[in-house]
CSV table of C-alpha atoms in Angstrom, one decimal:
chain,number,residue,atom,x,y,z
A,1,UNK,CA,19.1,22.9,-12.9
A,2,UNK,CA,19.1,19.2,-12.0
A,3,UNK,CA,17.4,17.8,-9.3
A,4,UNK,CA,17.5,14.3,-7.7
A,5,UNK,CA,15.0,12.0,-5.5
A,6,UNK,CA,16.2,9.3,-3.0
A,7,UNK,CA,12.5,8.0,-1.7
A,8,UNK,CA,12.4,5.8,1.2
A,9,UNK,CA,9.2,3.5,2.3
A,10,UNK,CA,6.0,2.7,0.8
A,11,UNK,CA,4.3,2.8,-2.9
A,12,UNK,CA,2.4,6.2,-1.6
A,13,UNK,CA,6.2,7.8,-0.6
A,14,UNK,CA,7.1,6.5,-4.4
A,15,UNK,CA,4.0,8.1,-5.8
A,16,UNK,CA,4.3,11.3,-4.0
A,17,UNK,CA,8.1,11.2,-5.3
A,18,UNK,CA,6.3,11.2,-9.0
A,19,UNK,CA,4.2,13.9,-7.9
A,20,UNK,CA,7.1,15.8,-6.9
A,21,UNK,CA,9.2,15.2,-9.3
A,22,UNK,CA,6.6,16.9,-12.0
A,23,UNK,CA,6.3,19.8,-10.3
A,24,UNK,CA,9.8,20.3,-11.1
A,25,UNK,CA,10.2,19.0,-14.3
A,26,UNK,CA,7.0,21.6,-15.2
A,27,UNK,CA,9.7,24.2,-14.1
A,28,UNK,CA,12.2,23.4,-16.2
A,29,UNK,CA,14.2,21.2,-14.2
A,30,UNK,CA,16.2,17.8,-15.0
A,31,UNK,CA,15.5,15.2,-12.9
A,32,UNK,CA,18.6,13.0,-12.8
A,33,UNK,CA,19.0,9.5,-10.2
A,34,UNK,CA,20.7,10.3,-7.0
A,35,UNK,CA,24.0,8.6,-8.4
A,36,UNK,CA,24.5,11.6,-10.2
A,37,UNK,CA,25.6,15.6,-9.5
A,38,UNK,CA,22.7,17.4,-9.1
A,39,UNK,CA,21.9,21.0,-7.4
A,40,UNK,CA,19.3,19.5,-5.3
A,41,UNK,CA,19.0,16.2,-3.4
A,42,UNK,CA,15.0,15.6,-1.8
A,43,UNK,CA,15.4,13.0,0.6
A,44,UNK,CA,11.6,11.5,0.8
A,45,UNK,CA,11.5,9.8,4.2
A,46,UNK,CA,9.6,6.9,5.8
A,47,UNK,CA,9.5,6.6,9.6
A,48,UNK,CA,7.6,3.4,9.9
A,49,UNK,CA,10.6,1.7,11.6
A,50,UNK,CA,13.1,3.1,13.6
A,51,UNK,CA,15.7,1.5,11.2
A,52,UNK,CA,13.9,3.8,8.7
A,53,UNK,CA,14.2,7.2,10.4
A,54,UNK,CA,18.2,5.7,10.9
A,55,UNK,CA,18.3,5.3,6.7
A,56,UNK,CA,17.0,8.5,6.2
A,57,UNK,CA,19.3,10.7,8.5
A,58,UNK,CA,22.3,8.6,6.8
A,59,UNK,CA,21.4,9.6,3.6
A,60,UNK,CA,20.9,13.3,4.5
A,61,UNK,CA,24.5,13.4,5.9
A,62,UNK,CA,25.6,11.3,2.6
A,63,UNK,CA,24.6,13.7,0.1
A,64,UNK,CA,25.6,16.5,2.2
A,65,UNK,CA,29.1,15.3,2.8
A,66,UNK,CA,29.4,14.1,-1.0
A,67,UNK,CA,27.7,17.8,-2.2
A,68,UNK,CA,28.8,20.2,-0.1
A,69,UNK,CA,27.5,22.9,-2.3
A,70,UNK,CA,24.6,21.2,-3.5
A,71,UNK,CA,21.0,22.0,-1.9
A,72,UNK,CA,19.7,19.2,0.4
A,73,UNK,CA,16.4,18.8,1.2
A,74,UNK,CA,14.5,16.1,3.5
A,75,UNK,CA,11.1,15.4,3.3
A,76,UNK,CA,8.0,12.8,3.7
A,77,UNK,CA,6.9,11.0,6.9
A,78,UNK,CA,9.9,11.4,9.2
A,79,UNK,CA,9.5,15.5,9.6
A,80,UNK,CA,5.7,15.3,10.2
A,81,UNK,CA,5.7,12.5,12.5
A,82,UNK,CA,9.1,14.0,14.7
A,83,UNK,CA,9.7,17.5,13.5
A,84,UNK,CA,12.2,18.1,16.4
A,85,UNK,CA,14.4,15.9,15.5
A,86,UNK,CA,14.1,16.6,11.6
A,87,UNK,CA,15.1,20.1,12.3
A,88,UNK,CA,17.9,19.0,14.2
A,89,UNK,CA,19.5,17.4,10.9
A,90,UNK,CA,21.1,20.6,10.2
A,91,UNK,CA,22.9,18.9,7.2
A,92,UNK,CA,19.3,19.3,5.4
A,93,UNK,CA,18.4,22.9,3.8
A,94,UNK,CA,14.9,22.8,3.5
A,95,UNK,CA,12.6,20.3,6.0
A,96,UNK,CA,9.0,20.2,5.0
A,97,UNK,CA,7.0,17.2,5.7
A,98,UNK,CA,4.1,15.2,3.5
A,99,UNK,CA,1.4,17.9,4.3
A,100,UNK,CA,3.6,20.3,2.5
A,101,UNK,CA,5.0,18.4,-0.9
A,102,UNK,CA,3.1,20.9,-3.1
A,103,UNK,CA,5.0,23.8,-1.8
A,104,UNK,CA,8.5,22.2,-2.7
A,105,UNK,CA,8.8,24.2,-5.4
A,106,UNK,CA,7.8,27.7,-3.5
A,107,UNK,CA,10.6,26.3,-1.0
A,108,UNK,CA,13.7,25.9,-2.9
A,109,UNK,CA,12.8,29.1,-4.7
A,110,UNK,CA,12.8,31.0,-1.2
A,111,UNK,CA,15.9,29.1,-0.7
A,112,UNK,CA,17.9,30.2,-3.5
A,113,UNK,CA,16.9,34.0,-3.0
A,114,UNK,CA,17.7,34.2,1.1
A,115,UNK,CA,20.3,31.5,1.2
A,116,UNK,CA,19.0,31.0,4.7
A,117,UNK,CA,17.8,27.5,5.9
A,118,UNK,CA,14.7,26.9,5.7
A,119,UNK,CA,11.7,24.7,8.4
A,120,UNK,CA,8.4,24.3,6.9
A,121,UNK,CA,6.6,21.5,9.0
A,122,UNK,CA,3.0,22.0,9.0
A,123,UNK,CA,0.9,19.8,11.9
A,124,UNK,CA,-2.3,17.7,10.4
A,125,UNK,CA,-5.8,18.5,11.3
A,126,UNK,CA,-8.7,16.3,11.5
A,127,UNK,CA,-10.3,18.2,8.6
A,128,UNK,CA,-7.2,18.1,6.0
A,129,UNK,CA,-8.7,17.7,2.3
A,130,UNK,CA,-7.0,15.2,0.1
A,131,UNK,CA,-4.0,17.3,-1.6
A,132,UNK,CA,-5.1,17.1,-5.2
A,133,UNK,CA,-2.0,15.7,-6.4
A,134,UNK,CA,-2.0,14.0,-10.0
A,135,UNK,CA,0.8,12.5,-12.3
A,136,UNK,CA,0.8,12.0,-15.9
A,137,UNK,CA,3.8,9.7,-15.8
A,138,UNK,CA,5.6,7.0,-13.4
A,139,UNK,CA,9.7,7.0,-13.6
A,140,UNK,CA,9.1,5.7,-17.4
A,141,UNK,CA,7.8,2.3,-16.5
A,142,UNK,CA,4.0,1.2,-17.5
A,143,UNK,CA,2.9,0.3,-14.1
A,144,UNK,CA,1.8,2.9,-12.2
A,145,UNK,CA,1.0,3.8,-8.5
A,146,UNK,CA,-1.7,6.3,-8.0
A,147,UNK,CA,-2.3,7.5,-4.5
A,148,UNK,CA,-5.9,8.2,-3.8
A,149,UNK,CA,-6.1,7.6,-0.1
A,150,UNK,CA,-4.1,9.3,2.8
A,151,UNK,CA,-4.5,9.3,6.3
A,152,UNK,CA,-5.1,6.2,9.3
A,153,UNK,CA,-7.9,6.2,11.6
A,154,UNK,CA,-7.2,2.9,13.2
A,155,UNK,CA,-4.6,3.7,15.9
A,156,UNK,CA,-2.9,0.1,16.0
A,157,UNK,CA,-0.7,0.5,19.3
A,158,UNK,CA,2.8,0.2,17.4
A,159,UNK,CA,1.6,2.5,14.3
A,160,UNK,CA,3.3,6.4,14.3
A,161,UNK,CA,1.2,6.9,10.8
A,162,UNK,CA,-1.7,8.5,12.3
A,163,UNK,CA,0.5,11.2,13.7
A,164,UNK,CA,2.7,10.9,10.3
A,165,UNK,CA,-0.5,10.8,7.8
A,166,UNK,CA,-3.3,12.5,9.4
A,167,UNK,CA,-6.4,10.9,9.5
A,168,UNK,CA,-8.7,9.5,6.2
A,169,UNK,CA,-9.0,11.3,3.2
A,170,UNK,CA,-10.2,10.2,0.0
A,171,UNK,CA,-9.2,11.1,-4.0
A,172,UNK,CA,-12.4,12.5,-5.7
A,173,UNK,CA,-13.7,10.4,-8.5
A,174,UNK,CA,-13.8,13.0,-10.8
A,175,UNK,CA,-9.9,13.7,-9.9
A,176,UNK,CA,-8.9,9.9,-10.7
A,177,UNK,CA,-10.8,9.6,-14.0
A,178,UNK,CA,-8.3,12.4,-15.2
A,179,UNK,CA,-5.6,11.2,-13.4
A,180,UNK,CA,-5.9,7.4,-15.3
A,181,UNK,CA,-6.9,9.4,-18.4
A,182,UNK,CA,-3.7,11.5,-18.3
A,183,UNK,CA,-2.0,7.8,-17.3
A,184,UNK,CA,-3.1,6.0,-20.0
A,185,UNK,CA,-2.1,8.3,-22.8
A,186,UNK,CA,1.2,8.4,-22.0
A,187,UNK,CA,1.8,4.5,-22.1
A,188,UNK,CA,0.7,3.1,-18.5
A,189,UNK,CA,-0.7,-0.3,-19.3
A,190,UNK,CA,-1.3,-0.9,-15.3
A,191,UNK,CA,-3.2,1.3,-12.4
A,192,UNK,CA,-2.1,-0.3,-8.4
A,193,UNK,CA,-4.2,1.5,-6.2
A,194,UNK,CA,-2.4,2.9,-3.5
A,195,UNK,CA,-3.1,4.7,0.0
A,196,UNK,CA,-2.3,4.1,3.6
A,197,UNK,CA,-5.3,3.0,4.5
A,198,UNK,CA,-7.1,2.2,0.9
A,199,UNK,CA,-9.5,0.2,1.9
A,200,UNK,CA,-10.8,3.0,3.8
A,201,UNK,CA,-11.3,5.3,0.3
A,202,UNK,CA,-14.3,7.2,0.3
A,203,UNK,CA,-15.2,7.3,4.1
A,204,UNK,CA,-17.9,9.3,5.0
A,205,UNK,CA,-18.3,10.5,1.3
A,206,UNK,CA,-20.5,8.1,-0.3
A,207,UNK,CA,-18.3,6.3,-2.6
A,208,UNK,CA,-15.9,3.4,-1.7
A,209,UNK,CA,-13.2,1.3,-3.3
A,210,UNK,CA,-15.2,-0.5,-5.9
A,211,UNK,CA,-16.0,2.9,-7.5
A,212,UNK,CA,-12.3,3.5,-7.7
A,213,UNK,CA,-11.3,0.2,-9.5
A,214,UNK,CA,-14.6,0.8,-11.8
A,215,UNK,CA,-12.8,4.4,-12.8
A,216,UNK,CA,-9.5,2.9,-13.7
A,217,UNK,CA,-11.5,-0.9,-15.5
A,218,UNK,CA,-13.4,1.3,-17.6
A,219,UNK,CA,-10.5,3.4,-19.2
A,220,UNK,CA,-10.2,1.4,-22.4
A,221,UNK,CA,-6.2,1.8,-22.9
A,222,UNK,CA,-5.7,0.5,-19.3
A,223,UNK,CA,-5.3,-3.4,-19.3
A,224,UNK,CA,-4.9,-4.6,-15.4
A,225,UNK,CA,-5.7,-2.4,-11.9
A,226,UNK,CA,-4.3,-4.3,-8.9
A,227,UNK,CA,-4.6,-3.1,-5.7
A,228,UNK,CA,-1.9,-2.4,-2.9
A,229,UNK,CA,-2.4,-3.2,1.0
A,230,UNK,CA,-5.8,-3.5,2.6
A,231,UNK,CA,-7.0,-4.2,5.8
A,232,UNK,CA,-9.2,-7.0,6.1
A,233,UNK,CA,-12.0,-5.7,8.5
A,234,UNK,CA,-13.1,-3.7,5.5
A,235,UNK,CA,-12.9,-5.8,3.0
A,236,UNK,CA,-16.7,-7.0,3.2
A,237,UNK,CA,-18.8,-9.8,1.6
A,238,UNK,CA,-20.6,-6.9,-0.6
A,239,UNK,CA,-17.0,-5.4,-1.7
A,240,UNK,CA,-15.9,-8.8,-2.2
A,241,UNK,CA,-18.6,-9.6,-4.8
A,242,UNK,CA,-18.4,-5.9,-6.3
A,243,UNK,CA,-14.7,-6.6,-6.9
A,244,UNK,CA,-15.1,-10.0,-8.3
A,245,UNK,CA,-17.0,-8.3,-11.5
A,246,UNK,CA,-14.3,-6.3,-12.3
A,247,UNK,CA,-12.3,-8.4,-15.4
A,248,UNK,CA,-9.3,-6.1,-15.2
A,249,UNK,CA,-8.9,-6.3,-11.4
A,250,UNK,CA,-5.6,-8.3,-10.7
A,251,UNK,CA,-6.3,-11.4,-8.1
A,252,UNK,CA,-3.9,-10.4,-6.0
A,253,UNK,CA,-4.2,-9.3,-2.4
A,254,UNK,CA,-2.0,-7.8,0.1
A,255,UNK,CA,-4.5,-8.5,2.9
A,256,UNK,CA,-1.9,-7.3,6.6
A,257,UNK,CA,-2.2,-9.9,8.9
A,258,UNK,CA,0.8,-8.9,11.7
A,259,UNK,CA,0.1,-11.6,14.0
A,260,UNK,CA,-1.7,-14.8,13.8
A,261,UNK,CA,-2.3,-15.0,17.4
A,262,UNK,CA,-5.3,-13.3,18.8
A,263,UNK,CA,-3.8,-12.1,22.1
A,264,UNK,CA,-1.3,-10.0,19.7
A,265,UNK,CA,-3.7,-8.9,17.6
A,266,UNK,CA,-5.5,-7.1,20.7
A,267,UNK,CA,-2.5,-6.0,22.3
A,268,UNK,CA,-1.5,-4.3,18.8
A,269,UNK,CA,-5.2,-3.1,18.7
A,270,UNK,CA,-6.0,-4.5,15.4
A,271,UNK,CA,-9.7,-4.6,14.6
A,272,UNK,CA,-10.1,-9.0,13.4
A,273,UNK,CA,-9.2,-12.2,14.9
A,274,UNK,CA,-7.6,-14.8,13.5
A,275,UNK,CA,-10.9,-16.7,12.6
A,276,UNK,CA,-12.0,-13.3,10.8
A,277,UNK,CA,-8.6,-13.4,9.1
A,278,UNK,CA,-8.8,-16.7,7.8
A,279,UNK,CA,-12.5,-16.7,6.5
A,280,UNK,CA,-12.3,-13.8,4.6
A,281,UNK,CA,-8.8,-15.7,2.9
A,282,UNK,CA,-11.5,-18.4,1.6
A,283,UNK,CA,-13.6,-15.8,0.3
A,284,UNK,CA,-11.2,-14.3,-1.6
A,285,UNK,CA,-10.0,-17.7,-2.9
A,286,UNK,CA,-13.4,-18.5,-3.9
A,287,UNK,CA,-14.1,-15.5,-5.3
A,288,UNK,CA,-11.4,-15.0,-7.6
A,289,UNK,CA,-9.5,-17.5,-9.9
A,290,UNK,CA,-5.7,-17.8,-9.5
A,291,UNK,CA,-6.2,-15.8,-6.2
A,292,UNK,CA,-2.7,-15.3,-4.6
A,293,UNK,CA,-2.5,-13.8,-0.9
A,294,UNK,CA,0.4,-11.8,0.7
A,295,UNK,CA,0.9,-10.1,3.8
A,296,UNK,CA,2.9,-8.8,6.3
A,297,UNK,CA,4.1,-10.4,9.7
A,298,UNK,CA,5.8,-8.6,13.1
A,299,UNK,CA,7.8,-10.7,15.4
A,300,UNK,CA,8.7,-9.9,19.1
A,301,UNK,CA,5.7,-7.4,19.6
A,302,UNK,CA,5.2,-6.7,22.9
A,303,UNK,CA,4.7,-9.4,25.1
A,304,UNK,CA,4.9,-12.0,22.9
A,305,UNK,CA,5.5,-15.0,23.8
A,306,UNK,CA,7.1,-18.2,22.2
A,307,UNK,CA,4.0,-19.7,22.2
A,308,UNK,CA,2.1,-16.9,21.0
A,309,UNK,CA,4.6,-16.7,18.2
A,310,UNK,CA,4.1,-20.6,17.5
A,311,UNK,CA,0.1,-19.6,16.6
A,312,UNK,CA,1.5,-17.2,14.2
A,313,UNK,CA,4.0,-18.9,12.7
A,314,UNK,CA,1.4,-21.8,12.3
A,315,UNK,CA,-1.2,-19.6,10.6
A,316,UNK,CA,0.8,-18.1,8.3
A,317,UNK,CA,1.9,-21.9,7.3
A,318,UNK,CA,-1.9,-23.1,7.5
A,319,UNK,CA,-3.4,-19.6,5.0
A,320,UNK,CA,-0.4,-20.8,2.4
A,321,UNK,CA,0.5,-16.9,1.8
A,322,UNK,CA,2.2,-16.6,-1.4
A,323,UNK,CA,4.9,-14.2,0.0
A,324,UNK,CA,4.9,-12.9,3.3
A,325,UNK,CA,7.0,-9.8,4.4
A,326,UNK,CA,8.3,-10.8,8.1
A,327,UNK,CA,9.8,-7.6,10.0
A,328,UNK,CA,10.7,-7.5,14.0
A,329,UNK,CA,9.0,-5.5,16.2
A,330,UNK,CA,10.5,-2.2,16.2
A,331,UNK,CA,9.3,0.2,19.3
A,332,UNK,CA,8.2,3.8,18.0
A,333,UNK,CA,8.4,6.8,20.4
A,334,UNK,CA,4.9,8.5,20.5
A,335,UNK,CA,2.9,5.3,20.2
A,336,UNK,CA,0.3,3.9,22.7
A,337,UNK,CA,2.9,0.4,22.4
A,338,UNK,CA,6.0,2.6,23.4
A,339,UNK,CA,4.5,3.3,26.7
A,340,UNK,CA,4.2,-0.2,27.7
A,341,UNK,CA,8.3,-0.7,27.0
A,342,UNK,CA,10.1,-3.8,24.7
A,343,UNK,CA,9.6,-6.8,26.8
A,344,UNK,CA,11.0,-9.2,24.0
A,345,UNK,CA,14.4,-8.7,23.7
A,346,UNK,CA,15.8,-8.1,20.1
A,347,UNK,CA,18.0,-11.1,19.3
A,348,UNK,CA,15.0,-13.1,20.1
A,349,UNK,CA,12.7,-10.9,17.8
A,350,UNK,CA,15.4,-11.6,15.1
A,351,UNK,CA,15.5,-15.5,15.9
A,352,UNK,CA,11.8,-15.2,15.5
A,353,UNK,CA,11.7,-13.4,12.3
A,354,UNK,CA,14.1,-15.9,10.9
A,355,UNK,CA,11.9,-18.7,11.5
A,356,UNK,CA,8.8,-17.1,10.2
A,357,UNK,CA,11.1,-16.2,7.0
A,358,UNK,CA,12.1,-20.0,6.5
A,359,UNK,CA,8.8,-20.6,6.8
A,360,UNK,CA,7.2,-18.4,4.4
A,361,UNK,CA,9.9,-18.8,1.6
A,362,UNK,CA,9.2,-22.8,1.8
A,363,UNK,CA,5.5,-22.1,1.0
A,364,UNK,CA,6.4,-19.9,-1.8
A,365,UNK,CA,9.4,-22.1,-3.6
A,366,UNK,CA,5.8,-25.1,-2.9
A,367,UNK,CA,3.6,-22.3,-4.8
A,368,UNK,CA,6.1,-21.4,-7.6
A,369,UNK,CA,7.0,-24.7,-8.7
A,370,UNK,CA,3.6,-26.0,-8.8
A,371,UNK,CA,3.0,-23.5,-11.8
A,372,UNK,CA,5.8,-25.4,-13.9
A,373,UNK,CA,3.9,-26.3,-17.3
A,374,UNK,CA,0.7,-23.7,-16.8
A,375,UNK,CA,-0.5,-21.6,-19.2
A,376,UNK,CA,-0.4,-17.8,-18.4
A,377,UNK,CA,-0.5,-14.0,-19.4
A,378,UNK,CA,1.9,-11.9,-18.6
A,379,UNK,CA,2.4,-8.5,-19.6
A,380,UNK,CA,6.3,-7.4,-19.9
A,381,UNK,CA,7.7,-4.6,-18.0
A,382,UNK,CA,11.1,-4.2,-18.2
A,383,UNK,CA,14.5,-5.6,-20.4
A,384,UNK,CA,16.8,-6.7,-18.0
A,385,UNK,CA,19.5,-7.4,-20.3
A,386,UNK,CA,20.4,-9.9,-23.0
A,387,UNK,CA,17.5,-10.3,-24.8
A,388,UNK,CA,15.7,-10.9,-21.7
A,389,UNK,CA,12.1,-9.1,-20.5
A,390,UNK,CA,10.6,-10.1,-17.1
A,391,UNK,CA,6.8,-8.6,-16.2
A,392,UNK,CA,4.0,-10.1,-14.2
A,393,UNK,CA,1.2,-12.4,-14.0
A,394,UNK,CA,-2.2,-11.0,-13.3
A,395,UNK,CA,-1.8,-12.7,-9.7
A,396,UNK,CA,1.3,-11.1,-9.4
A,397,UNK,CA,4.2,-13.9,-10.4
A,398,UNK,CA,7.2,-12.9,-12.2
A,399,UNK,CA,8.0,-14.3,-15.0
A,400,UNK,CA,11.4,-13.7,-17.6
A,401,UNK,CA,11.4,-14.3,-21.2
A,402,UNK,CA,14.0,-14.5,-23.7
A,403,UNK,CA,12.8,-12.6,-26.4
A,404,UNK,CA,14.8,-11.0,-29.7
A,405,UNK,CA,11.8,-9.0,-29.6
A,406,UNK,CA,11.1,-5.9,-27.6
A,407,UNK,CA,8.3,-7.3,-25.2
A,408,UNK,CA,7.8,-4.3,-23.4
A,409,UNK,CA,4.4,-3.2,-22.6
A,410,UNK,CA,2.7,-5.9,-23.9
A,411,UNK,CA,0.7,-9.3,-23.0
A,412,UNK,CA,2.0,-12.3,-23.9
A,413,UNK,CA,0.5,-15.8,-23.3
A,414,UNK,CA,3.7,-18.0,-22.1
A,415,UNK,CA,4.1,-21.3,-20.7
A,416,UNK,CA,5.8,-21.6,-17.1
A,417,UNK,CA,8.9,-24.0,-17.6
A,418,UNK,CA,10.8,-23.5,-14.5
A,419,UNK,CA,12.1,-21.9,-11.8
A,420,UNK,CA,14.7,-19.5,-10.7
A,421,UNK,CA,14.8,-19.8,-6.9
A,422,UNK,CA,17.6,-17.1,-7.0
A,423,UNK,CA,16.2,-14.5,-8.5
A,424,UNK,CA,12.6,-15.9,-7.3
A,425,UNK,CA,10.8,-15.6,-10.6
A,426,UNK,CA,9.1,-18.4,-13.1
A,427,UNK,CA,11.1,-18.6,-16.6
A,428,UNK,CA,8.8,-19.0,-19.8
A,429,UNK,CA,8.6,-20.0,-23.5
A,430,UNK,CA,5.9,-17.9,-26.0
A,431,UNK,CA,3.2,-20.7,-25.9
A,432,UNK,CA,1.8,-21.9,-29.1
A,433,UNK,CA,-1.6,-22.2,-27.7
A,434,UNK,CA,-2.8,-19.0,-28.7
């Protein structure tokens, strides 16, 4: 039997794909990519967006329509948060939701016997354990995204993730030691830890992130852990010199900022001001070496006003964000936001986001060609074709190589000579330095 995965949405949606897709390799199963003809089609769904629930009920009716008699079945974020409507894409065979991954396998095997359709959507409780999930694997590459965080407490005012995600729960330590161990003999090089709320691992159970990069830095075959988003009310001056210790750790942060305005930022209910935002950006700086910043940015919340967005758009230009992801403000139906309507029309949330864009990717063709002629490590991930191998800096810049030899999964100290605004990525020569 072959089975395919089309994921949708964040690194913990791609992670929880990998879980998934174990289970059913474990069972005898060939996982094949959704190009191909399969028995089954899992849909893994975001709902972050409402462009996102739109993906995901076009892709159920795609593979539907293109495999009439293959099994469809739609899962992730989009069924917990709206089950109703989940249910009502009748194209789909099987609904579960996130709460419910584990039991994938139980599913289709129910399916197959009663040919009936099946709706498994299980609500979350406040007292939901992490779901002990592990991989020992991730889509053959030697980076890695390991989940050890689920759930929101924070109830920003646009956010459906608390009702899609539950509230905080935390990975063991003892579970993540084996996971990395498992990791790290079968090739992965690289650990990003990933969660919805990760900087909110270990709440109310007496460990915290630091002891979760400490797990993955002390595994000898593992060479770099980086971590994915954060939020910065959490990131304190005591984690901040914690993390510094850590020679493995990556220097690169994905710190969400959404607005640079402070009247935004309390509309949207987000727990920092601006100030806040911007001093713990020189911390970071000063703390680590090479320390790059990224973040994400909302236009055209509600509200907002041109002049409001001006503050933004001028903080994200004074912080100097290596890459920014700029998104418009897109209203979600259960959310404290959606109650208060969409006062900024959408062509002007689009204007807005295009200007912030502009903005951002000027600061980052600045950042990448001041790194012309520097010295750097990179380790390789991945042969893109002729000869060529592209894999990342420790602060996160891509680099390409022509190599006749196969570079992947290995460090390489290179020298920077250019780049390749197209593809945004640094080129490199093998430096002689070392």
């Amino acid at each position: 039997m072959k089975a395919a995965f089309y994921t949708l949405g964040c690194k913990v949606n791609q992670y929880e794909t990998e879980y998934m897709a174990e289970l059913l390799k474990n069972a005898g199963f060939e996982i094949v990519p959704p190009e191909q003809e399969a028995d089954y089609y899992i849909i893994n769904s975001c709902t972050v967006t409402a462009t996102a629930d739109q993906k995901t009920r076009q892709n159920v009716r795609k593979f539907k329509r293109k495999h009439p008699a293959s099994t469809v079945i739609l899962t992730g974020c989009m069924p917990q948060a709206f089950p109703d409507q989940a249910a009502a894409l009748t194209e789909a065979d099987i609904v579960l939701s996130n709460r419910s991954d584990s039991d994938i396998l139980t599913l289709m095997n129910q399916h197959a016997t009663s040919k009936n359709r099946i709706i498994s959507i299980q609500p979350h409780d406040k007292d939901d354990p992490f779901d002990p999930c592990a991989i020992s694997a991730f889509e053959e590459r030697i980076r890695a995204f390991v989940k050890i965080e689920d759930g929101c407490d924070r109830f920003c005012s646009y956010c459906i993730i608390p009702t899609a995600r539950g509230r905080v729960r935390s990975k063991q330590p003892a579970d993540l030691q084996k996971e990395v161990a498992a990791l790290a003999a079968g090739g992965i090089k690289e650990i990003v830890l990933v969660g919805i709320n990760l900087s909110a691992y270990g709440k109310g159970e007496g460990f915290d992130l630091t002891d979760a990069v400490r797990i993955c830095c002390e595994n000898p075959d593992i060479l770099r852990v980086r971590l994915g988003s954060l939020e910065p009310d959490h990131i304190t001056d005591e984690i901040i010199e914690k993390l510094s210790g850590f020679e493995k750790l990556c220097p690169q942060f994905h710190i969400s900022l959404q607005s640079g305005c402070d009247k935004t930022l309390k509309s949207m209910n987000r727990h920092y001001t601006a100030d806040e935002y911007r001093a713990l950006c020189q911390k970071l700086r000063a703390a680590f070496h090479d320390c790059t910043l990224t973040t994400d940015v909302m236009t055209g919340f509600h509200e907002e006003t041109e002049a409001d967005f001006q503050k933004s758009l001028a903080f994200v230009q004074e912080i100097g964000f290596e890459k920014v992801h700029t998104f418009p403000y897109s209203e979600r139906q259960g959310t404290a936001a959606s109650r208060r309507g969409d006062s900024v029309p959408k062509a002007e949330k689009e204007r807005r986001a295009g200007v912030m864009i502009a903005a951002a990717q000027e600061i980052r063709a600045r950042y990448m060609h001041s790194l012309i002629g520097e010295q750097v490590t990179v380790l390789f991930e991945s042969c893109i074709g002729n000869d060529t191998y592209q894999g990342y800096t420790k602060n996160y810049t891509p680099v390409r190589l022509h190599s006749p030899v196969n570079l992947i999964g290995s460090e390489k100290h290179v020298t920077l000579t250019g780049y390749d605004a197209t593809d945004d990525c640094c080129l490199a020569s093998l430096s002689t330095a070392h």
